[in-house]
PDB file of N, CA, C, O and CB in Angstrom:
ATOM      1  N   MET A   1     109.562  91.619 110.262  1.00  0.00           N
ATOM      2  CA  MET A   1     110.148  92.838 110.812  1.00  0.00           C
ATOM      3  C   MET A   1     111.413  92.500 111.593  1.00  0.00           C
ATOM      4  O   MET A   1     111.566  91.396 112.115  1.00  0.00           O
ATOM      5  CB  MET A   1     109.134  93.574 111.717  1.00  0.00           C
ATOM      6  N   SER A   2     112.297  93.456 111.660  1.00  0.00           N
ATOM      7  CA  SER A   2     113.519  93.234 112.426  1.00  0.00           C
ATOM      8  C   SER A   2     113.251  93.409 113.919  1.00  0.00           C
ATOM      9  O   SER A   2     112.245  93.997 114.317  1.00  0.00           O
ATOM     10  CB  SER A   2     114.630  94.196 111.964  1.00  0.00           C
ATOM     11  N   THR A   3     114.152  92.898 114.725  1.00  0.00           N
ATOM     12  CA  THR A   3     114.024  93.021 116.184  1.00  0.00           C
ATOM     13  C   THR A   3     114.010  94.488 116.594  1.00  0.00           C
ATOM     14  O   THR A   3     113.218  94.883 117.450  1.00  0.00           O
ATOM     15  CB  THR A   3     115.176  92.279 116.900  1.00  0.00           C
ATOM     16  N   MET A   4     114.886  95.306 115.988  1.00  0.00           N
ATOM     17  CA  MET A   4     114.939  96.734 116.324  1.00  0.00           C
ATOM     18  C   MET A   4     113.614  97.419 115.984  1.00  0.00           C
ATOM     19  O   MET A   4     113.116  98.214 116.781  1.00  0.00           O
ATOM     20  CB  MET A   4     116.104  97.424 115.575  1.00  0.00           C
ATOM     21  N   THR A   5     113.047  97.132 114.842  1.00  0.00           N
ATOM     22  CA  THR A   5     111.763  97.720 114.436  1.00  0.00           C
ATOM     23  C   THR A   5     110.665  97.320 115.402  1.00  0.00           C
ATOM     24  O   THR A   5     109.829  98.144 115.772  1.00  0.00           O
ATOM     25  CB  THR A   5     111.391  97.287 113.009  1.00  0.00           C
ATOM     26  N   ASP A   6     110.662  96.049 115.814  1.00  0.00           N
ATOM     27  CA  ASP A   6     109.671  95.569 116.790  1.00  0.00           C
ATOM     28  C   ASP A   6     109.788  96.333 118.106  1.00  0.00           C
ATOM     29  O   ASP A   6     108.781  96.752 118.677  1.00  0.00           O
ATOM     30  CB  ASP A   6     109.848  94.057 117.041  1.00  0.00           C
ATOM     31  N   LYS A   7     111.020  96.514 118.587  1.00  0.00           N
ATOM     32  CA  LYS A   7     111.240  97.205 119.860  1.00  0.00           C
ATOM     33  C   LYS A   7     110.840  98.675 119.766  1.00  0.00           C
ATOM     34  O   LYS A   7     110.259  99.222 120.703  1.00  0.00           O
ATOM     35  CB  LYS A   7     112.710  97.087 120.284  1.00  0.00           C
ATOM     36  N   MET A   8     111.146  99.311 118.648  1.00  0.00           N
ATOM     37  CA  MET A   8     110.764 100.725 118.466  1.00  0.00           C
ATOM     38  C   MET A   8     109.251 100.871 118.425  1.00  0.00           C
ATOM     39  O   MET A   8     108.700 101.808 119.003  1.00  0.00           O
ATOM     40  CB  MET A   8     111.382 101.298 117.170  1.00  0.00           C
ATOM     41  N   SER A   9     108.584  99.957 117.752  1.00  0.00           N
ATOM     42  CA  SER A   9     107.130  99.988 117.665  1.00  0.00           C
ATOM     43  C   SER A   9     106.501  99.796 119.043  1.00  0.00           C
ATOM     44  O   SER A   9     105.542 100.482 119.398  1.00  0.00           O
ATOM     45  CB  SER A   9     106.629  98.908 116.697  1.00  0.00           C
ATOM     46  N   GLU A  10     107.050  98.858 119.814  1.00  0.00           N
ATOM     47  CA  GLU A  10     106.546  98.606 121.164  1.00  0.00           C
ATOM     48  C   GLU A  10     106.756  99.824 122.059  1.00  0.00           C
ATOM     49  O   GLU A  10     105.861 100.182 122.825  1.00  0.00           O
ATOM     50  CB  GLU A  10     107.236  97.377 121.774  1.00  0.00           C
ATOM     51  N   ALA A  11     107.905 100.458 121.979  1.00  0.00           N
ATOM     52  CA  ALA A  11     108.201 101.641 122.796  1.00  0.00           C
ATOM     53  C   ALA A  11     107.282 102.794 122.452  1.00  0.00           C
ATOM     54  O   ALA A  11     106.853 103.523 123.346  1.00  0.00           O
ATOM     55  CB  ALA A  11     109.653 102.067 122.615  1.00  0.00           C
ATOM     56  N   SER A  12     106.969 102.981 121.177  1.00  0.00           N
ATOM     57  CA  SER A  12     106.098 104.095 120.793  1.00  0.00           C
ATOM     58  C   SER A  12     104.678 103.911 121.307  1.00  0.00           C
ATOM     59  O   SER A  12     103.989 104.897 121.570  1.00  0.00           O
ATOM     60  CB  SER A  12     106.078 104.249 119.279  1.00  0.00           C
ATOM     61  N   ARG A  13     104.228 102.674 121.456  1.00  0.00           N
ATOM     62  CA  ARG A  13     102.895 102.416 122.005  1.00  0.00           C
ATOM     63  C   ARG A  13     102.835 102.718 123.499  1.00  0.00           C
ATOM     64  O   ARG A  13     101.779 103.081 124.016  1.00  0.00           O
ATOM     65  CB  ARG A  13     102.491 100.963 121.753  1.00  0.00           C
ATOM     66  N   LYS A  14     103.957 102.573 124.193  1.00  0.00           N
ATOM     67  CA  LYS A  14     104.008 102.789 125.633  1.00  0.00           C
ATOM     68  C   LYS A  14     104.294 104.235 126.013  1.00  0.00           C
ATOM     69  O   LYS A  14     104.080 104.619 127.163  1.00  0.00           O
ATOM     70  CB  LYS A  14     105.048 101.901 126.238  1.00  0.00           C
ATOM     71  N   ALA A  15     104.770 105.037 125.083  1.00  0.00           N
ATOM     72  CA  ALA A  15     105.161 106.411 125.380  1.00  0.00           C
ATOM     73  C   ALA A  15     103.933 107.237 125.759  1.00  0.00           C
ATOM     74  O   ALA A  15     102.939 107.232 125.032  1.00  0.00           O
ATOM     75  CB  ALA A  15     105.887 107.044 124.171  1.00  0.00           C
ATOM     76  N   PRO A  16     103.991 107.952 126.896  1.00  0.00           N
ATOM     77  CA  PRO A  16     102.866 108.786 127.297  1.00  0.00           C
ATOM     78  C   PRO A  16     102.743 110.011 126.391  1.00  0.00           C
ATOM     79  O   PRO A  16     103.726 110.477 125.816  1.00  0.00           O
ATOM     80  CB  PRO A  16     103.020 109.221 128.757  1.00  0.00           C
ATOM     81  N   VAL A  17     101.533 110.514 126.277  1.00  0.00           N
ATOM     82  CA  VAL A  17     101.305 111.734 125.511  1.00  0.00           C
ATOM     83  C   VAL A  17     101.763 112.909 126.365  1.00  0.00           C
ATOM     84  O   VAL A  17     101.350 113.047 127.516  1.00  0.00           O
ATOM     85  CB  VAL A  17      99.797 111.883 125.096  1.00  0.00           C
ATOM     86  N   ASP A  18     102.605 113.743 125.806  1.00  0.00           N
ATOM     87  CA  ASP A  18     103.166 114.878 126.520  1.00  0.00           C
ATOM     88  C   ASP A  18     102.715 116.149 125.808  1.00  0.00           C
ATOM     89  O   ASP A  18     103.401 116.642 124.913  1.00  0.00           O
ATOM     90  CB  ASP A  18     104.728 114.791 126.598  1.00  0.00           C
ATOM     91  N   GLU A  19     101.563 116.675 126.206  1.00  0.00           N
ATOM     92  CA  GLU A  19     100.944 117.777 125.485  1.00  0.00           C
ATOM     93  C   GLU A  19     101.286 119.151 126.026  1.00  0.00           C
ATOM     94  O   GLU A  19     100.902 120.150 125.418  1.00  0.00           O
ATOM     95  CB  GLU A  19      99.482 117.608 125.497  1.00  0.00           C
ATOM     96  N   GLY A  20     101.987 119.246 127.136  1.00  0.00           N
ATOM     97  CA  GLY A  20     102.237 120.544 127.755  1.00  0.00           C
ATOM     98  C   GLY A  20     101.088 120.894 128.683  1.00  0.00           C
ATOM     99  O   GLY A  20     100.045 120.241 128.670  1.00  0.00           O
ATOM    100  N   ILE A  21     101.285 121.927 129.487  1.00  0.00           N
ATOM    101  CA  ILE A  21     100.288 122.259 130.503  1.00  0.00           C
ATOM    102  C   ILE A  21      99.562 123.564 130.239  1.00  0.00           C
ATOM    103  O   ILE A  21      98.807 124.031 131.092  1.00  0.00           O
ATOM    104  CB  ILE A  21     100.940 122.325 131.841  1.00  0.00           C
ATOM    105  N   GLY A  22      99.775 124.163 129.076  1.00  0.00           N
ATOM    106  CA  GLY A  22      99.146 125.443 128.782  1.00  0.00           C
ATOM    107  C   GLY A  22     100.015 126.580 129.280  1.00  0.00           C
ATOM    108  O   GLY A  22     101.237 126.447 129.333  1.00  0.00           O
ATOM    109  N   SER A  23      99.406 127.690 129.642  1.00  0.00           N
ATOM    110  CA  SER A  23     100.131 128.849 130.168  1.00  0.00           C
ATOM    111  C   SER A  23      99.896 128.940 131.668  1.00  0.00           C
ATOM    112  O   SER A  23      98.861 129.451 132.097  1.00  0.00           O
ATOM    113  CB  SER A  23      99.686 130.164 129.459  1.00  0.00           C
ATOM    114  N   PRO A  24     100.840 128.451 132.478  1.00  0.00           N
ATOM    115  CA  PRO A  24     100.628 128.463 133.924  1.00  0.00           C
ATOM    116  C   PRO A  24     100.507 129.875 134.483  1.00  0.00           C
ATOM    117  O   PRO A  24     101.178 130.797 134.019  1.00  0.00           O
ATOM    118  CB  PRO A  24     101.758 127.738 134.617  1.00  0.00           C
ATOM    119  N   LYS A  25      99.658 130.030 135.470  1.00  0.00           N
ATOM    120  CA  LYS A  25      99.410 131.323 136.123  1.00  0.00           C
ATOM    121  C   LYS A  25      99.928 131.295 137.561  1.00  0.00           C
ATOM    122  O   LYS A  25     100.012 130.235 138.182  1.00  0.00           O
ATOM    123  CB  LYS A  25      97.894 131.667 136.103  1.00  0.00           C
ATOM    124  N   LYS A  26     100.265 132.446 138.065  1.00  0.00           N
ATOM    125  CA  LYS A  26     100.761 132.574 139.430  1.00  0.00           C
ATOM    126  C   LYS A  26      99.785 131.915 140.400  1.00  0.00           C
ATOM    127  O   LYS A  26      98.577 132.136 140.326  1.00  0.00           O
ATOM    128  CB  LYS A  26     100.974 134.059 139.797  1.00  0.00           C
ATOM    129  N   GLY A  27     100.324 131.103 141.312  1.00  0.00           N
ATOM    130  CA  GLY A  27      99.509 130.432 142.318  1.00  0.00           C
ATOM    131  C   GLY A  27      99.082 129.027 141.946  1.00  0.00           C
ATOM    132  O   GLY A  27      98.704 128.254 142.826  1.00  0.00           O
ATOM    133  N   GLU A  28      99.128 128.667 140.660  1.00  0.00           N
ATOM    134  CA  GLU A  28      98.746 127.313 140.261  1.00  0.00           C
ATOM    135  C   GLU A  28      99.772 126.312 140.775  1.00  0.00           C
ATOM    136  O   GLU A  28     100.956 126.623 140.903  1.00  0.00           O
ATOM    137  CB  GLU A  28      98.610 127.208 138.724  1.00  0.00           C
ATOM    138  N   ARG A  29      99.291 125.093 141.067  1.00  0.00           N
ATOM    139  CA  ARG A  29     100.157 124.032 141.567  1.00  0.00           C
ATOM    140  C   ARG A  29     100.062 122.829 140.646  1.00  0.00           C
ATOM    141  O   ARG A  29      99.009 122.545 140.075  1.00  0.00           O
ATOM    142  CB  ARG A  29      99.781 123.641 143.016  1.00  0.00           C
ATOM    143  N   PHE A  30     101.172 122.135 140.513  1.00  0.00           N
ATOM    144  CA  PHE A  30     101.254 120.940 139.677  1.00  0.00           C
ATOM    145  C   PHE A  30     101.909 119.850 140.508  1.00  0.00           C
ATOM    146  O   PHE A  30     102.887 120.101 141.212  1.00  0.00           O
ATOM    147  CB  PHE A  30     102.057 121.209 138.349  1.00  0.00           C
ATOM    148  N   ARG A  31     101.361 118.618 140.423  1.00  0.00           N
ATOM    149  CA  ARG A  31     101.801 117.518 141.285  1.00  0.00           C
ATOM    150  C   ARG A  31     102.173 116.290 140.453  1.00  0.00           C
ATOM    151  O   ARG A  31     101.561 115.995 139.427  1.00  0.00           O
ATOM    152  CB  ARG A  31     100.700 117.157 142.301  1.00  0.00           C
ATOM    153  N   CYS A  32     103.200 115.588 140.936  1.00  0.00           N
ATOM    154  CA  CYS A  32     103.589 114.296 140.366  1.00  0.00           C
ATOM    155  C   CYS A  32     102.670 113.238 140.961  1.00  0.00           C
ATOM    156  O   CYS A  32     102.562 113.125 142.182  1.00  0.00           O
ATOM    157  CB  CYS A  32     105.105 113.963 140.652  1.00  0.00           C
ATOM    158  N   THR A  33     102.011 112.466 140.111  1.00  0.00           N
ATOM    159  CA  THR A  33     101.087 111.450 140.600  1.00  0.00           C
ATOM    160  C   THR A  33     101.810 110.221 141.155  1.00  0.00           C
ATOM    161  O   THR A  33     101.197 109.402 141.839  1.00  0.00           O
ATOM    162  CB  THR A  33     100.148 111.032 139.488  1.00  0.00           C
ATOM    163  N   LYS A  34     103.108 110.085 140.865  1.00  0.00           N
ATOM    164  CA  LYS A  34     103.856 108.937 141.383  1.00  0.00           C
ATOM    165  C   LYS A  34     104.439 109.207 142.762  1.00  0.00           C
ATOM    166  O   LYS A  34     104.266 108.390 143.667  1.00  0.00           O
ATOM    167  CB  LYS A  34     104.971 108.563 140.424  1.00  0.00           C
ATOM    168  N   CYS A  35     105.131 110.344 142.949  1.00  0.00           N
ATOM    169  CA  CYS A  35     105.829 110.574 144.219  1.00  0.00           C
ATOM    170  C   CYS A  35     105.203 111.682 145.073  1.00  0.00           C
ATOM    171  O   CYS A  35     105.543 111.815 146.249  1.00  0.00           O
ATOM    172  CB  CYS A  35     107.268 110.917 143.943  1.00  0.00           C
ATOM    173  N   GLY A  36     104.298 112.474 144.501  1.00  0.00           N
ATOM    174  CA  GLY A  36     103.620 113.513 145.272  1.00  0.00           C
ATOM    175  C   GLY A  36     104.311 114.863 145.284  1.00  0.00           C
ATOM    176  O   GLY A  36     103.777 115.809 145.864  1.00  0.00           O
ATOM    177  N   MET A  37     105.487 114.991 144.661  1.00  0.00           N
ATOM    178  CA  MET A  37     106.189 116.267 144.611  1.00  0.00           C
ATOM    179  C   MET A  37     105.303 117.308 143.938  1.00  0.00           C
ATOM    180  O   MET A  37     104.617 117.004 142.962  1.00  0.00           O
ATOM    181  CB  MET A  37     107.537 116.128 143.863  1.00  0.00           C
ATOM    182  N   GLU A  38     105.316 118.550 144.463  1.00  0.00           N
ATOM    183  CA  GLU A  38     104.508 119.624 143.882  1.00  0.00           C
ATOM    184  C   GLU A  38     105.369 120.818 143.519  1.00  0.00           C
ATOM    185  O   GLU A  38     106.395 121.085 144.144  1.00  0.00           O
ATOM    186  CB  GLU A  38     103.408 120.051 144.849  1.00  0.00           C
ATOM    187  N   VAL A  39     104.922 121.531 142.489  1.00  0.00           N
ATOM    188  CA  VAL A  39     105.537 122.785 142.053  1.00  0.00           C
ATOM    189  C   VAL A  39     104.453 123.845 142.087  1.00  0.00           C
ATOM    190  O   VAL A  39     103.340 123.612 141.615  1.00  0.00           O
ATOM    191  CB  VAL A  39     106.180 122.662 140.614  1.00  0.00           C
ATOM    192  N   GLN A  40     104.773 125.028 142.650  1.00  0.00           N
ATOM    193  CA  GLN A  40     103.831 126.146 142.631  1.00  0.00           C
ATOM    194  C   GLN A  40     104.423 127.256 141.773  1.00  0.00           C
ATOM    195  O   GLN A  40     105.584 127.629 141.938  1.00  0.00           O
ATOM    196  CB  GLN A  40     103.522 126.659 144.080  1.00  0.00           C
ATOM    197  N   VAL A  41     103.619 127.777 140.863  1.00  0.00           N
ATOM    198  CA  VAL A  41     104.055 128.831 139.949  1.00  0.00           C
ATOM    199  C   VAL A  41     104.068 130.163 140.699  1.00  0.00           C
ATOM    200  O   VAL A  41     103.096 130.512 141.369  1.00  0.00           O
ATOM    201  CB  VAL A  41     103.127 128.907 138.693  1.00  0.00           C
ATOM    202  N   THR A  42     105.173 130.904 140.582  1.00  0.00           N
ATOM    203  CA  THR A  42     105.302 132.183 141.290  1.00  0.00           C
ATOM    204  C   THR A  42     105.152 133.389 140.371  1.00  0.00           C
ATOM    205  O   THR A  42     105.124 134.524 140.846  1.00  0.00           O
ATOM    206  CB  THR A  42     106.640 132.251 141.987  1.00  0.00           C
ATOM    207  N   ALA A  43     105.055 133.160 139.054  1.00  0.00           N
ATOM    208  CA  ALA A  43     104.836 134.245 138.092  1.00  0.00           C
ATOM    209  C   ALA A  43     104.110 133.672 136.875  1.00  0.00           C
ATOM    210  O   ALA A  43     104.375 132.542 136.466  1.00  0.00           O
ATOM    211  CB  ALA A  43     106.194 134.919 137.671  1.00  0.00           C
ATOM    212  N   ASP A  44     103.200 134.449 136.302  1.00  0.00           N
ATOM    213  CA  ASP A  44     102.457 134.019 135.114  1.00  0.00           C
ATOM    214  C   ASP A  44     103.403 133.745 133.945  1.00  0.00           C
ATOM    215  O   ASP A  44     104.449 134.381 133.815  1.00  0.00           O
ATOM    216  CB  ASP A  44     101.421 135.083 134.716  1.00  0.00           C
ATOM    217  N   CYS A  45     103.021 132.797 133.106  1.00  0.00           N
ATOM    218  CA  CYS A  45     103.731 132.528 131.859  1.00  0.00           C
ATOM    219  C   CYS A  45     103.096 133.395 130.770  1.00  0.00           C
ATOM    220  O   CYS A  45     101.875 133.413 130.612  1.00  0.00           O
ATOM    221  CB  CYS A  45     103.676 130.994 131.480  1.00  0.00           C
ATOM    222  N   HIS A  46     103.924 134.101 130.033  1.00  0.00           N
ATOM    223  CA  HIS A  46     103.427 134.949 128.941  1.00  0.00           C
ATOM    224  C   HIS A  46     103.934 134.456 127.586  1.00  0.00           C
ATOM    225  O   HIS A  46     104.041 135.232 126.637  1.00  0.00           O
ATOM    226  CB  HIS A  46     103.853 136.413 129.162  1.00  0.00           C
ATOM    227  N   CYS A  47     104.245 133.166 127.504  1.00  0.00           N
ATOM    228  CA  CYS A  47     104.761 132.554 126.286  1.00  0.00           C
ATOM    229  C   CYS A  47     103.694 132.579 125.185  1.00  0.00           C
ATOM    230  O   CYS A  47     102.505 132.414 125.461  1.00  0.00           O
ATOM    231  CB  CYS A  47     105.221 131.105 126.562  1.00  0.00           C
ATOM    232  N   ASP A  48     104.123 132.785 123.952  1.00  0.00           N
ATOM    233  CA  ASP A  48     103.200 132.782 122.812  1.00  0.00           C
ATOM    234  C   ASP A  48     102.774 131.371 122.413  1.00  0.00           C
ATOM    235  O   ASP A  48     101.782 131.198 121.705  1.00  0.00           O
ATOM    236  CB  ASP A  48     103.843 133.476 121.621  1.00  0.00           C
ATOM    237  N   GLN A  49     103.513 130.370 122.859  1.00  0.00           N
ATOM    238  CA  GLN A  49     103.204 128.980 122.527  1.00  0.00           C
ATOM    239  C   GLN A  49     102.993 128.202 123.824  1.00  0.00           C
ATOM    240  O   GLN A  49     103.947 127.637 124.359  1.00  0.00           O
ATOM    241  CB  GLN A  49     104.345 128.337 121.668  1.00  0.00           C
ATOM    242  N   PRO A  50     101.759 128.159 124.342  1.00  0.00           N
ATOM    243  CA  PRO A  50     101.504 127.531 125.638  1.00  0.00           C
ATOM    244  C   PRO A  50     101.841 126.051 125.695  1.00  0.00           C
ATOM    245  O   PRO A  50     102.116 125.543 126.782  1.00  0.00           O
ATOM    246  CB  PRO A  50     100.081 127.711 126.000  1.00  0.00           C
ATOM    247  N   ASN A  51     101.833 125.340 124.585  1.00  0.00           N
ATOM    248  CA  ASN A  51     102.154 123.910 124.609  1.00  0.00           C
ATOM    249  C   ASN A  51     103.649 123.659 124.792  1.00  0.00           C
ATOM    250  O   ASN A  51     104.084 122.509 124.839  1.00  0.00           O
ATOM    251  CB  ASN A  51     101.676 123.248 123.324  1.00  0.00           C
ATOM    252  N   MET A  52     104.435 124.727 124.895  1.00  0.00           N
ATOM    253  CA  MET A  52     105.871 124.583 125.099  1.00  0.00           C
ATOM    254  C   MET A  52     106.217 124.430 126.578  1.00  0.00           C
ATOM    255  O   MET A  52     107.360 124.102 126.899  1.00  0.00           O
ATOM    256  CB  MET A  52     106.606 125.780 124.514  1.00  0.00           C
ATOM    257  N   VAL A  53     105.268 124.657 127.490  1.00  0.00           N
ATOM    258  CA  VAL A  53     105.527 124.572 128.925  1.00  0.00           C
ATOM    259  C   VAL A  53     105.323 123.141 129.401  1.00  0.00           C
ATOM    260  O   VAL A  53     104.261 122.553 129.202  1.00  0.00           O
ATOM    261  CB  VAL A  53     104.611 125.539 129.708  1.00  0.00           C
ATOM    262  N   HIS A  54     106.367 122.582 130.040  1.00  0.00           N
ATOM    263  CA  HIS A  54     106.325 121.203 130.527  1.00  0.00           C
ATOM    264  C   HIS A  54     106.981 121.134 131.899  1.00  0.00           C
ATOM    265  O   HIS A  54     108.067 121.677 132.101  1.00  0.00           O
ATOM    266  CB  HIS A  54     107.028 120.238 129.533  1.00  0.00           C
ATOM    267  N   PHE A  55     106.321 120.464 132.844  1.00  0.00           N
ATOM    268  CA  PHE A  55     106.904 120.157 134.148  1.00  0.00           C
ATOM    269  C   PHE A  55     106.928 118.641 134.259  1.00  0.00           C
ATOM    270  O   PHE A  55     105.884 118.004 134.113  1.00  0.00           O
ATOM    271  CB  PHE A  55     106.090 120.822 135.338  1.00  0.00           C
ATOM    272  N   HIS A  56     108.089 118.042 134.515  1.00  0.00           N
ATOM    273  CA  HIS A  56     108.220 116.583 134.584  1.00  0.00           C
ATOM    274  C   HIS A  56     108.815 116.122 135.904  1.00  0.00           C
ATOM    275  O   HIS A  56     109.614 116.826 136.521  1.00  0.00           O
ATOM    276  CB  HIS A  56     109.077 116.080 133.439  1.00  0.00           C
ATOM    277  N   CYS A  57     108.415 114.929 136.328  1.00  0.00           N
ATOM    278  CA  CYS A  57     108.982 114.251 137.494  1.00  0.00           C
ATOM    279  C   CYS A  57     108.659 112.766 137.332  1.00  0.00           C
ATOM    280  O   CYS A  57     107.603 112.411 136.808  1.00  0.00           O
ATOM    281  CB  CYS A  57     108.407 114.835 138.862  1.00  0.00           C
ATOM    282  N   CYS A  58     109.556 111.915 137.775  1.00  0.00           N
ATOM    283  CA  CYS A  58     109.354 110.457 137.699  1.00  0.00           C
ATOM    284  C   CYS A  58     109.014 109.990 136.282  1.00  0.00           C
ATOM    285  O   CYS A  58     108.276 109.020 136.110  1.00  0.00           O
ATOM    286  CB  CYS A  58     108.241 110.033 138.658  1.00  0.00           C
ATOM    287  N   GLY A  59     109.547 110.675 135.271  1.00  0.00           N
ATOM    288  CA  GLY A  59     109.345 110.272 133.889  1.00  0.00           C
ATOM    289  C   GLY A  59     107.980 110.592 133.316  1.00  0.00           C
ATOM    290  O   GLY A  59     107.602 110.036 132.285  1.00  0.00           O
ATOM    291  N   GLN A  60     107.225 111.483 133.964  1.00  0.00           N
ATOM    292  CA  GLN A  60     105.893 111.836 133.447  1.00  0.00           C
ATOM    293  C   GLN A  60     105.644 113.324 133.668  1.00  0.00           C
ATOM    294  O   GLN A  60     106.332 113.975 134.454  1.00  0.00           O
ATOM    295  CB  GLN A  60     104.777 110.987 134.138  1.00  0.00           C
ATOM    296  N   GLU A  61     104.646 113.845 132.958  1.00  0.00           N
ATOM    297  CA  GLU A  61     104.284 115.255 133.103  1.00  0.00           C
ATOM    298  C   GLU A  61     103.460 115.451 134.376  1.00  0.00           C
ATOM    299  O   GLU A  61     102.586 114.644 134.693  1.00  0.00           O
ATOM    300  CB  GLU A  61     103.494 115.750 131.862  1.00  0.00           C
ATOM    301  N   LEU A  62     103.749 116.534 135.099  1.00  0.00           N
ATOM    302  CA  LEU A  62     102.990 116.841 136.314  1.00  0.00           C
ATOM    303  C   LEU A  62     101.549 117.196 135.962  1.00  0.00           C
ATOM    304  O   LEU A  62     101.268 117.683 134.867  1.00  0.00           O
ATOM    305  CB  LEU A  62     103.652 118.000 137.092  1.00  0.00           C
ATOM    306  N   GLN A  63     100.642 116.947 136.899  1.00  0.00           N
ATOM    307  CA  GLN A  63      99.219 117.230 136.717  1.00  0.00           C
ATOM    308  C   GLN A  63      98.823 118.445 137.526  1.00  0.00           C
ATOM    309  O   GLN A  63      99.295 118.625 138.649  1.00  0.00           O
ATOM    310  CB  GLN A  63      98.364 116.019 137.117  1.00  0.00           C
ATOM    311  N   LYS A  64      97.966 119.275 136.976  1.00  0.00           N
ATOM    312  CA  LYS A  64      97.486 120.458 137.698  1.00  0.00           C
ATOM    313  C   LYS A  64      96.598 120.010 138.867  1.00  0.00           C
ATOM    314  O   LYS A  64      95.760 119.119 138.724  1.00  0.00           O
ATOM    315  CB  LYS A  64      96.699 121.420 136.739  1.00  0.00           C
ATOM    316  N   VAL A  65      96.804 120.649 140.024  1.00  0.00           N
ATOM    317  CA  VAL A  65      95.999 120.327 141.222  1.00  0.00           C
ATOM    318  C   VAL A  65      94.986 121.406 141.466  1.00  0.00           C
ATOM    319  O   VAL A  65      94.214 121.323 142.422  1.00  0.00           O
ATOM    320  CB  VAL A  65      96.889 120.153 142.467  1.00  0.00           C
TER     321      VAL A  65
END
């Protein structure tokens, strides 16, 4: 294998799964597990595709608290 192919393969194994957070509802909070920053939702999401919603910080998806 080439060096570039090896590096791409290695990077894909390390990439976190980014599945989206569903349809956030008013009042829900999401936190960064690395730095502790939090986001609070102020209005419900009415998107038809809930996996399209993503909150990121420090290179990772925020976790629901």
